[in-house]
GROMACS .gro file of C-alpha atoms in nm:
model
  455
    1UNK     CA    1   0.000   0.000   0.000
    2UNK     CA    2   0.141   0.326  -0.108
    3UNK     CA    3   0.122   0.604   0.137
    4UNK     CA    4   0.118   0.975   0.076
    5UNK     CA    5   0.482   1.000   0.142
    6UNK     CA    6   0.562   0.724  -0.091
    7UNK     CA    7   0.334   0.878  -0.355
    8UNK     CA    8   0.522   1.198  -0.331
    9UNK     CA    9   0.849   1.021  -0.382
   10UNK     CA   10   0.724   0.836  -0.687
   11UNK     CA   11   0.594   1.159  -0.836
   12UNK     CA   12   0.926   1.324  -0.782
   13UNK     CA   13   1.109   1.039  -0.945
   14UNK     CA   14   0.871   1.037  -1.241
   15UNK     CA   15   0.898   1.412  -1.273
   16UNK     CA   16   1.275   1.387  -1.274
   17UNK     CA   17   1.260   1.119  -1.543
   18UNK     CA   18   1.020   1.315  -1.749
   19UNK     CA   19   1.231   1.627  -1.711
   20UNK     CA   20   1.544   1.434  -1.803
   21UNK     CA   21   1.369   1.287  -2.105
   22UNK     CA   22   1.238   1.628  -2.206
   23UNK     CA   23   1.587   1.783  -2.162
   24UNK     CA   24   1.736   1.503  -2.361
   25UNK     CA   25   1.471   1.545  -2.625
   26UNK     CA   26   1.517   1.920  -2.646
   27UNK     CA   27   1.895   1.876  -2.646
   28UNK     CA   28   1.864   1.622  -2.923
   29UNK     CA   29   1.624   1.845  -3.111
   30UNK     CA   30   1.861   2.141  -3.068
   31UNK     CA   31   2.161   1.942  -3.187
   32UNK     CA   32   1.966   1.803  -3.476
   33UNK     CA   33   1.864   2.156  -3.575
   34UNK     CA   34   2.219   2.277  -3.554
   35UNK     CA   35   2.334   1.977  -3.757
   36UNK     CA   36   2.069   2.054  -4.011
   37UNK     CA   37   2.178   2.420  -4.026
   38UNK     CA   38   2.542   2.322  -4.058
   39UNK     CA   39   2.455   2.069  -4.324
   40UNK     CA   40   2.251   2.323  -4.513
   41UNK     CA   41   2.527   2.583  -4.483
   42UNK     CA   42   2.782   2.326  -4.601
   43UNK     CA   43   2.560   2.228  -4.890
   44UNK     CA   44   2.518   2.594  -4.980
   45UNK     CA   45   2.894   2.659  -4.960
   46UNK     CA   46   2.972   2.347  -5.164
   47UNK     CA   47   2.723   2.450  -5.425
   48UNK     CA   48   2.862   2.801  -5.435
   49UNK     CA   49   3.215   2.661  -5.468
   50UNK     CA   50   3.097   2.422  -5.737
   51UNK     CA   51   2.942   2.707  -5.929
   52UNK     CA   52   3.255   2.918  -5.879
   53UNK     CA   53   3.478   2.632  -5.994
   54UNK     CA   54   3.259   2.577  -6.296
   55UNK     CA   55   3.275   2.947  -6.374
   56UNK     CA   56   3.652   2.960  -6.334
   57UNK     CA   57   3.691   2.641  -6.535
   58UNK     CA   58   3.487   2.792  -6.814
   59UNK     CA   59   3.686   3.114  -6.802
   60UNK     CA   60   4.017   2.923  -6.790
   61UNK     CA   61   3.912   2.709  -7.078
   62UNK     CA   62   3.819   3.018  -7.278
   63UNK     CA   63   4.151   3.182  -7.182
   64UNK     CA   64   4.339   2.867  -7.272
   65UNK     CA   65   4.163   2.850  -7.605
   66UNK     CA   66   4.256   3.215  -7.663
   67UNK     CA   67   4.620   3.144  -7.575
   68UNK     CA   68   4.620   2.841  -7.802
   69UNK     CA   69   4.481   3.051  -8.083
   70UNK     CA   70   4.750   3.315  -8.022
   71UNK     CA   71   5.016   3.044  -8.006
   72UNK     CA   72   4.896   2.894  -8.331
   73UNK     CA   73   4.908   3.237  -8.494
   74UNK     CA   74   5.258   3.291  -8.356
   75UNK     CA   75   5.369   2.953  -8.490
   76UNK     CA   76   5.217   3.042  -8.825
   77UNK     CA   77   5.397   3.379  -8.824
   78UNK     CA   78   5.725   3.215  -8.721
   79UNK     CA   79   5.686   2.957  -8.994
   80UNK     CA   80   5.625   3.237  -9.242
   81UNK     CA   81   5.928   3.433  -9.114
   82UNK     CA   82   6.140   3.118  -9.122
   83UNK     CA   83   6.040   3.059  -9.481
   84UNK     CA   84   6.133   3.418  -9.568
   85UNK     CA   85   6.460   3.385  -9.375
   86UNK     CA   86   6.540   3.063  -9.559
   87UNK     CA   87   6.463   3.237  -9.885
   88UNK     CA   88   6.685   3.529  -9.785
   89UNK     CA   89   6.965   3.294  -9.682
   90UNK     CA   90   6.936   3.118 -10.012
   91UNK     CA   91   6.955   3.450 -10.190
   92UNK     CA   92   7.257   3.548  -9.981
   93UNK     CA   93   7.423   3.217 -10.065
   94UNK     CA   94   7.352   3.280 -10.430
   95UNK     CA   95   7.495   3.633 -10.392
   96UNK     CA   96   7.800   3.486 -10.221
   97UNK     CA   97   7.857   3.271 -10.526
   98UNK     CA   98   7.840   3.569 -10.757
   99UNK     CA   99   8.174   3.734 -10.821
  100UNK     CA  100   8.233   4.095 -10.724
  101UNK     CA  101   8.271   4.287 -11.048
  102UNK     CA  102   8.519   4.572 -11.033
  103UNK     CA  103   8.566   4.800 -11.330
  104UNK     CA  104   8.902   4.967 -11.378
  105UNK     CA  105   8.790   5.297 -11.513
  106UNK     CA  106   8.863   5.386 -11.878
  107UNK     CA  107   9.186   5.569 -11.932
  108UNK     CA  108   9.339   5.447 -11.609
  109UNK     CA  109   9.647   5.231 -11.582
  110UNK     CA  110   9.555   4.870 -11.518
  111UNK     CA  111   9.840   4.756 -11.292
  112UNK     CA  112   9.596   4.628 -11.033
  113UNK     CA  113   9.415   4.422 -11.296
  114UNK     CA  114   9.733   4.284 -11.449
  115UNK     CA  115   9.883   4.193 -11.112
  116UNK     CA  116   9.617   3.964 -10.971
  117UNK     CA  117   9.500   3.641 -11.133
  118UNK     CA  118   9.136   3.545 -11.153
  119UNK     CA  119   9.012   3.403 -10.930
  120UNK     CA  120   9.219   3.545 -10.647
  121UNK     CA  121   9.409   3.261 -10.477
  122UNK     CA  122   9.297   3.165 -10.128
  123UNK     CA  123   9.021   3.424 -10.125
  124UNK     CA  124   8.668   3.343 -10.011
  125UNK     CA  125   8.524   3.613 -10.236
  126UNK     CA  126   8.546   3.587 -10.612
  127UNK     CA  127   8.659   3.912 -10.774
  128UNK     CA  128   8.664   3.999 -11.141
  129UNK     CA  129   8.848   4.305 -11.269
  130UNK     CA  130   8.705   4.433 -11.594
  131UNK     CA  131   8.899   4.660 -11.823
  132UNK     CA  132   8.733   4.587 -12.158
  133UNK     CA  133   8.910   4.593 -12.489
  134UNK     CA  134   9.226   4.801 -12.492
  135UNK     CA  135   9.167   4.886 -12.129
  136UNK     CA  136   8.831   5.053 -12.189
  137UNK     CA  137   8.525   4.886 -12.030
  138UNK     CA  138   8.197   4.922 -12.210
  139UNK     CA  139   7.917   5.136 -12.073
  140UNK     CA  140   7.730   4.814 -11.982
  141UNK     CA  141   8.035   4.695 -11.789
  142UNK     CA  142   8.024   5.014 -11.587
  143UNK     CA  143   7.651   4.989 -11.529
  144UNK     CA  144   7.669   4.624 -11.419
  145UNK     CA  145   7.973   4.669 -11.197
  146UNK     CA  146   7.962   4.640 -10.819
  147UNK     CA  147   8.252   4.879 -10.782
  148UNK     CA  148   8.456   5.125 -10.986
  149UNK     CA  149   8.826   5.173 -10.923
  150UNK     CA  150   9.023   5.480 -11.018
  151UNK     CA  151   9.398   5.504 -11.001
  152UNK     CA  152   9.580   5.796 -10.854
  153UNK     CA  153   9.482   6.066 -11.104
  154UNK     CA  154   9.125   6.041 -10.981
  155UNK     CA  155   8.797   6.037 -11.173
  156UNK     CA  156   8.724   6.226 -11.489
  157UNK     CA  157   8.414   6.443 -11.513
  158UNK     CA  158   8.221   6.170 -11.694
  159UNK     CA  159   8.314   5.895 -11.449
  160UNK     CA  160   8.235   6.118 -11.151
  161UNK     CA  161   7.890   6.180 -11.300
  162UNK     CA  162   7.844   5.806 -11.354
  163UNK     CA  163   7.934   5.736 -10.991
  164UNK     CA  164   7.700   6.004 -10.859
  165UNK     CA  165   7.419   5.879 -11.083
  166UNK     CA  166   7.466   5.534 -10.931
  167UNK     CA  167   7.535   5.585 -10.559
  168UNK     CA  168   7.500   5.210 -10.495
  169UNK     CA  169   7.833   5.144 -10.666
  170UNK     CA  170   8.132   5.118 -10.437
  171UNK     CA  171   8.396   5.378 -10.524
  172UNK     CA  172   8.764   5.296 -10.485
  173UNK     CA  173   9.079   5.497 -10.536
  174UNK     CA  174   9.409   5.315 -10.569
  175UNK     CA  175   9.747   5.480 -10.554
  176UNK     CA  176  10.103   5.388 -10.472
  177UNK     CA  177  10.252   5.721 -10.570
  178UNK     CA  178  10.352   5.959 -10.294
  179UNK     CA  179  10.088   6.206 -10.187
  180UNK     CA  180  10.331   6.489 -10.258
  181UNK     CA  181  10.333   6.385 -10.623
  182UNK     CA  182   9.963   6.308 -10.661
  183UNK     CA  183   9.753   6.482 -10.919
  184UNK     CA  184   9.736   6.844 -10.791
  185UNK     CA  185   9.360   6.850 -10.752
  186UNK     CA  186   9.353   6.509 -10.588
  187UNK     CA  187   9.633   6.608 -10.351
  188UNK     CA  188   9.457   6.935 -10.268
  189UNK     CA  189   9.128   6.765 -10.189
  190UNK     CA  190   9.273   6.448 -10.039
  191UNK     CA  191   9.136   6.497  -9.691
  192UNK     CA  192   8.792   6.578  -9.829
  193UNK     CA  193   8.755   6.282 -10.066
  194UNK     CA  194   8.545   6.087  -9.820
  195UNK     CA  195   8.238   6.241  -9.981
  196UNK     CA  196   8.324   6.054 -10.301
  197UNK     CA  197   8.537   5.746 -10.228
  198UNK     CA  198   8.445   5.450 -10.010
  199UNK     CA  199   8.774   5.259 -10.017
  200UNK     CA  200   9.130   5.381 -10.044
  201UNK     CA  201   9.409   5.142 -10.141
  202UNK     CA  202   9.725   5.311 -10.025
  203UNK     CA  203  10.089   5.247  -9.939
  204UNK     CA  204  10.041   5.382  -9.586
  205UNK     CA  205  10.089   5.167  -9.278
  206UNK     CA  206   9.796   5.142  -9.037
  207UNK     CA  207   9.971   5.346  -8.769
  208UNK     CA  208  10.055   5.638  -9.000
  209UNK     CA  209   9.909   5.971  -8.894
  210UNK     CA  210   9.754   6.018  -9.237
  211UNK     CA  211   9.561   5.696  -9.186
  212UNK     CA  212   9.443   5.789  -8.838
  213UNK     CA  213   9.323   6.131  -8.954
  214UNK     CA  214   9.129   5.990  -9.248
  215UNK     CA  215   8.972   5.697  -9.066
  216UNK     CA  216   8.766   5.952  -8.876
  217UNK     CA  217   8.617   6.058  -9.207
  218UNK     CA  218   8.492   5.709  -9.285
  219UNK     CA  219   8.775   5.586  -9.507
  220UNK     CA  220   8.856   5.217  -9.531
  221UNK     CA  221   9.216   5.126  -9.600
  222UNK     CA  222   9.404   4.834  -9.744
  223UNK     CA  223   9.781   4.860  -9.741
  224UNK     CA  224  10.007   4.826 -10.042
  225UNK     CA  225  10.376   4.892 -10.073
  226UNK     CA  226  10.481   5.167 -10.308
  227UNK     CA  227  10.739   4.915 -10.432
  228UNK     CA  228  10.741   4.693 -10.738
  229UNK     CA  229  10.945   4.378 -10.784
  230UNK     CA  230  11.003   4.310 -10.415
  231UNK     CA  231  11.143   3.962 -10.345
  232UNK     CA  232  11.032   3.683 -10.112
  233UNK     CA  233  11.179   3.704  -9.764
  234UNK     CA  234  11.442   3.423  -9.801
  235UNK     CA  235  11.604   3.601 -10.097
  236UNK     CA  236  11.724   3.881  -9.871
  237UNK     CA  237  11.924   3.642  -9.658
  238UNK     CA  238  12.135   3.486  -9.931
  239UNK     CA  239  12.509   3.544  -9.928
  240UNK     CA  240  12.644   3.869 -10.075
  241UNK     CA  241  12.707   3.766 -10.438
  242UNK     CA  242  13.018   3.975 -10.510
  243UNK     CA  243  13.312   4.009 -10.267
  244UNK     CA  244  13.426   4.348 -10.144
  245UNK     CA  245  13.736   4.362 -10.367
  246UNK     CA  246  13.539   4.293 -10.684
  247UNK     CA  247  13.283   4.570 -10.633
  248UNK     CA  248  13.440   4.816 -10.876
  249UNK     CA  249  13.136   4.918 -11.076
  250UNK     CA  250  13.250   4.708 -11.374
  251UNK     CA  251  13.310   4.346 -11.471
  252UNK     CA  252  13.686   4.376 -11.426
  253UNK     CA  253  13.899   4.486 -11.131
  254UNK     CA  254  13.941   4.843 -11.254
  255UNK     CA  255  13.751   5.085 -11.033
  256UNK     CA  256  13.486   5.287 -11.217
  257UNK     CA  257  13.229   5.405 -10.962
  258UNK     CA  258  13.103   5.357 -10.608
  259UNK     CA  259  12.737   5.335 -10.707
  260UNK     CA  260  12.506   5.331 -11.005
  261UNK     CA  261  12.193   5.535 -11.049
  262UNK     CA  262  11.888   5.419 -11.246
  263UNK     CA  263  11.668   5.729 -11.241
  264UNK     CA  264  11.480   5.849 -11.546
  265UNK     CA  265  11.219   6.076 -11.389
  266UNK     CA  266  11.432   6.389 -11.383
  267UNK     CA  267  11.152   6.638 -11.315
  268UNK     CA  268  11.050   6.517 -10.969
  269UNK     CA  269  11.289   6.713 -10.750
  270UNK     CA  270  11.072   6.748 -10.440
  271UNK     CA  271  11.304   6.537 -10.225
  272UNK     CA  272  11.619   6.707 -10.352
  273UNK     CA  273  11.759   6.380 -10.482
  274UNK     CA  274  11.894   6.516 -10.812
  275UNK     CA  275  12.081   6.786 -10.624
  276UNK     CA  276  12.220   6.527 -10.382
  277UNK     CA  277  12.343   6.307 -10.667
  278UNK     CA  278  12.524   6.598 -10.830
  279UNK     CA  279  12.685   6.695 -10.501
  280UNK     CA  280  12.794   6.339 -10.424
  281UNK     CA  281  12.964   6.305 -10.761
  282UNK     CA  282  13.120   6.652 -10.747
  283UNK     CA  283  13.266   6.580 -10.403
  284UNK     CA  284  13.448   6.272 -10.529
  285UNK     CA  285  13.194   5.998 -10.463
  286UNK     CA  286  13.196   5.879 -10.826
  287UNK     CA  287  12.864   5.762 -10.968
  288UNK     CA  288  12.756   5.593 -11.289
  289UNK     CA  289  12.418   5.673 -11.442
  290UNK     CA  290  12.218   5.405 -11.623
  291UNK     CA  291  11.911   5.624 -11.653
  292UNK     CA  292  11.827   5.963 -11.796
  293UNK     CA  293  11.927   6.151 -11.483
  294UNK     CA  294  12.268   6.173 -11.323
  295UNK     CA  295  12.634   6.207 -11.420
  296UNK     CA  296  12.863   5.974 -11.611
  297UNK     CA  297  12.613   5.800 -11.837
  298UNK     CA  298  12.673   5.436 -11.908
  299UNK     CA  299  12.483   5.156 -12.085
  300UNK     CA  300  12.339   4.845 -11.930
  301UNK     CA  301  12.483   4.655 -12.225
  302UNK     CA  302  12.819   4.668 -12.045
  303UNK     CA  303  12.671   4.389 -11.833
  304UNK     CA  304  12.539   4.156 -12.107
  305UNK     CA  305  12.475   3.866 -11.869
  306UNK     CA  306  12.226   4.089 -11.683
  307UNK     CA  307  12.012   4.117 -11.997
  308UNK     CA  308  11.748   4.059 -12.132
  309UNK     CA  309  11.567   4.009 -11.804
  310UNK     CA  310  11.303   4.257 -11.685
  311UNK     CA  311  11.406   4.603 -11.571
  312UNK     CA  312  11.404   4.512 -11.202
  313UNK     CA  313  11.624   4.204 -11.222
  314UNK     CA  314  11.858   4.376 -11.468
  315UNK     CA  315  11.898   4.663 -11.226
  316UNK     CA  316  11.966   4.425 -10.935
  317UNK     CA  317  12.216   4.229 -11.141
  318UNK     CA  318  12.413   4.541 -11.235
  319UNK     CA  319  12.395   4.692 -10.885
  320UNK     CA  320  12.575   4.398 -10.724
  321UNK     CA  321  12.902   4.512 -10.890
  322UNK     CA  322  12.893   4.837 -10.688
  323UNK     CA  323  12.967   4.884 -10.320
  324UNK     CA  324  12.666   5.111 -10.275
  325UNK     CA  325  12.326   5.159 -10.434
  326UNK     CA  326  12.137   5.486 -10.469
  327UNK     CA  327  11.793   5.467 -10.305
  328UNK     CA  328  11.665   5.823 -10.317
  329UNK     CA  329  11.288   5.868 -10.324
  330UNK     CA  330  11.125   6.132 -10.540
  331UNK     CA  331  10.954   6.278 -10.234
  332UNK     CA  332  10.972   6.253  -9.857
  333UNK     CA  333  10.645   6.111  -9.729
  334UNK     CA  334  10.562   5.886  -9.438
  335UNK     CA  335  10.574   5.517  -9.546
  336UNK     CA  336  10.641   5.605  -9.909
  337UNK     CA  337  10.919   5.349  -9.972
  338UNK     CA  338  10.972   5.244 -10.331
  339UNK     CA  339  11.159   4.941 -10.461
  340UNK     CA  340  11.499   5.119 -10.464
  341UNK     CA  341  11.598   5.032 -10.109
  342UNK     CA  342  11.477   4.671 -10.140
  343UNK     CA  343  11.665   4.620 -10.466
  344UNK     CA  344  11.981   4.752 -10.301
  345UNK     CA  345  11.951   4.499 -10.019
  346UNK     CA  346  11.887   4.212 -10.260
  347UNK     CA  347  12.188   4.314 -10.472
  348UNK     CA  348  12.427   4.285 -10.179
  349UNK     CA  349  12.505   4.656 -10.167
  350UNK     CA  350  12.466   4.922  -9.902
  351UNK     CA  351  12.170   5.146  -9.998
  352UNK     CA  352  12.225   5.521  -9.954
  353UNK     CA  353  11.874   5.624  -9.857
  354UNK     CA  354  11.677   5.948  -9.868
  355UNK     CA  355  11.301   5.937  -9.820
  356UNK     CA  356  11.043   5.814  -9.570
  357UNK     CA  357  11.105   5.939  -9.215
  358UNK     CA  358  10.984   5.601  -9.082
  359UNK     CA  359  11.212   5.392  -9.306
  360UNK     CA  360  11.322   5.186  -9.002
  361UNK     CA  361  10.988   5.002  -9.014
  362UNK     CA  362  11.080   4.875  -9.360
  363UNK     CA  363  11.429   4.749  -9.275
  364UNK     CA  364  11.529   4.386  -9.207
  365UNK     CA  365  11.649   4.481  -8.860
  366UNK     CA  366  11.635   4.789  -8.641
  367UNK     CA  367  11.946   5.013  -8.659
  368UNK     CA  368  12.007   4.960  -8.289
  369UNK     CA  369  12.068   4.590  -8.360
  370UNK     CA  370  12.245   4.596  -8.694
  371UNK     CA  371  12.312   4.848  -8.971
  372UNK     CA  372  12.192   4.783  -9.324
  373UNK     CA  373  12.151   5.123  -9.493
  374UNK     CA  374  12.313   5.466  -9.474
  375UNK     CA  375  12.063   5.749  -9.431
  376UNK     CA  376  12.157   6.074  -9.597
  377UNK     CA  377  11.941   6.255  -9.342
  378UNK     CA  378  12.176   6.146  -9.062
  379UNK     CA  379  12.450   6.380  -9.190
  380UNK     CA  380  12.449   6.760  -9.149
  381UNK     CA  381  12.607   6.821  -9.490
  382UNK     CA  382  12.670   6.630  -9.810
  383UNK     CA  383  13.044   6.661  -9.740
  384UNK     CA  384  12.995   6.481  -9.409
  385UNK     CA  385  12.804   6.209  -9.592
  386UNK     CA  386  13.077   6.173  -9.855
  387UNK     CA  387  13.348   6.155  -9.590
  388UNK     CA  388  13.169   5.868  -9.419
  389UNK     CA  389  13.096   5.686  -9.746
  390UNK     CA  390  13.464   5.704  -9.841
  391UNK     CA  391  13.557   5.565  -9.500
  392UNK     CA  392  13.320   5.270  -9.542
  393UNK     CA  393  13.427   5.210  -9.903
  394UNK     CA  394  13.795   5.184  -9.801
  395UNK     CA  395  13.748   4.964  -9.494
  396UNK     CA  396  13.632   4.609  -9.567
  397UNK     CA  397  13.565   4.533  -9.199
  398UNK     CA  398  13.349   4.843  -9.159
  399UNK     CA  399  13.180   4.773  -9.493
  400UNK     CA  400  13.088   4.418  -9.392
  401UNK     CA  401  12.928   4.547  -9.072
  402UNK     CA  402  12.639   4.654  -9.295
  403UNK     CA  403  12.561   4.290  -9.380
  404UNK     CA  404  12.547   4.155  -9.025
  405UNK     CA  405  12.170   4.187  -9.046
  406UNK     CA  406  12.166   3.870  -9.258
  407UNK     CA  407  12.279   3.678  -8.949
  408UNK     CA  408  11.988   3.779  -8.724
  409UNK     CA  409  11.615   3.707  -8.755
  410UNK     CA  410  11.416   3.968  -8.948
  411UNK     CA  411  11.217   4.226  -8.758
  412UNK     CA  412  10.844   4.171  -8.737
  413UNK     CA  413  10.777   4.489  -8.930
  414UNK     CA  414  11.004   4.374  -9.216
  415UNK     CA  415  10.832   4.035  -9.227
  416UNK     CA  416  10.496   4.211  -9.245
  417UNK     CA  417  10.608   4.448  -9.519
  418UNK     CA  418  10.755   4.175  -9.739
  419UNK     CA  419  10.472   3.929  -9.683
  420UNK     CA  420  10.208   4.191  -9.751
  421UNK     CA  421  10.379   4.287 -10.075
  422UNK     CA  422  10.447   3.933 -10.195
  423UNK     CA  423  10.089   3.841 -10.109
  424UNK     CA  424   9.926   4.148 -10.259
  425UNK     CA  425   9.622   3.942 -10.340
  426UNK     CA  426   9.555   3.936  -9.964
  427UNK     CA  427   9.497   4.310  -9.970
  428UNK     CA  428   9.287   4.284 -10.284
  429UNK     CA  429   9.092   3.999 -10.125
  430UNK     CA  430   9.023   4.215  -9.820
  431UNK     CA  431   8.907   4.490 -10.052
  432UNK     CA  432   8.668   4.249 -10.224
  433UNK     CA  433   8.531   4.137  -9.888
  434UNK     CA  434   8.481   4.500  -9.789
  435UNK     CA  435   8.294   4.566 -10.114
  436UNK     CA  436   8.061   4.278 -10.038
  437UNK     CA  437   8.006   4.406  -9.683
  438UNK     CA  438   7.931   4.757  -9.806
  439UNK     CA  439   7.684   4.614 -10.057
  440UNK     CA  440   7.503   4.435  -9.774
  441UNK     CA  441   7.477   4.756  -9.574
  442UNK     CA  442   7.301   4.920  -9.863
  443UNK     CA  443   7.300   5.246 -10.050
  444UNK     CA  444   7.165   5.454  -9.758
  445UNK     CA  445   7.466   5.354  -9.550
  446UNK     CA  446   7.700   5.452  -9.833
  447UNK     CA  447   7.533   5.791  -9.877
  448UNK     CA  448   7.552   5.867  -9.503
  449UNK     CA  449   7.912   5.749  -9.491
  450UNK     CA  450   8.006   5.983  -9.777
  451UNK     CA  451   7.835   6.271  -9.600
  452UNK     CA  452   8.046   6.194  -9.294
  453UNK     CA  453   8.357   6.191  -9.512
  454UNK     CA  454   8.285   6.538  -9.640
  455UNK     CA  455   8.277   6.684  -9.291
   0.00000   0.00000   0.00000
């Protein structure tokens, strides 16, 4: 039997259970609601992300397609450029195979054409020198030429007009005559010729002041010696052919002269050489003249075994019978060294030299190491020069001192000079390469270069 007290206890317990159940229910319901909210929020976020990803994917795909289209266009353009480049390279190769045509202008001497065989040996550029019949190219030759070359007298009025009418043609001036003796107008305007010529072939060395001054005006240089008939390097080091006692100026032992002269250009007196020759002879240094100028005229026929070779070898053959050789230039210009000094060395004589102030650069050895020539400029007066020459001529030991250079290696400058002269085609080859390079640069470059030269 349940009493009131027990009923109260049961009610309390039931109430507690019910409350616990209700709390649990509400807690469950609350958690379930929160889970539902979180789930809905997650679903919403996932959907939003999905939509965003889809949007970005679409945009990226469109961007990628755009890039691919651009890339395809670029590849197409590159393929087109490559085809044009290949075509251009083929054209350049074809141009490389074409010879450079150089016209030696009508009325000019054709030494440069006669001196170099076609094609030029060991040259990567083929060059053809055209002179036409009797040394006169046709008008078509001139029109079709890549370059026109004038020798030292410069262009005539008609050829200058032709050159100016065709500015694409490379213009060359070639000279191995001293600047002092150049054509008056050419000499006068020499430093202003950059507005006409593109290439100058000259006897100057690269370090000469004249070269440095003119390079600033756009000139291009290729070096030539002013000498003709220069020998290969080994020839200079052969034994002296005639002994001291036999150098009498004749084929027998009877003394005739100390030296022979071979000058025929009597009008060129700018160096004072004719005056010096007269003074030497008058002061007792006896000379023999085998040319039109000088005292004591003689004939080369007195040395029949020296004939009928060319003028250079005949001269060398005769000179070896004299103790000295006369090597007087027609003018005194930097690096203007003609064949006279070289022929004297080859002949086994001592050259008496008057000319280029920088002659030491053209000698087999520097004077500080060994003597090989006697410079007239080293003596205050002609009498002083004669006194020394007489001393050398009468003293075999002193005389032979001037051939000690044959016992030492050649100077680098002498090797360069001789090699450059014996291999003249190297200079011509460089000229031909320069013509090709100027052609590639085009006519506008040439015109601007000539404007620079005129400044």
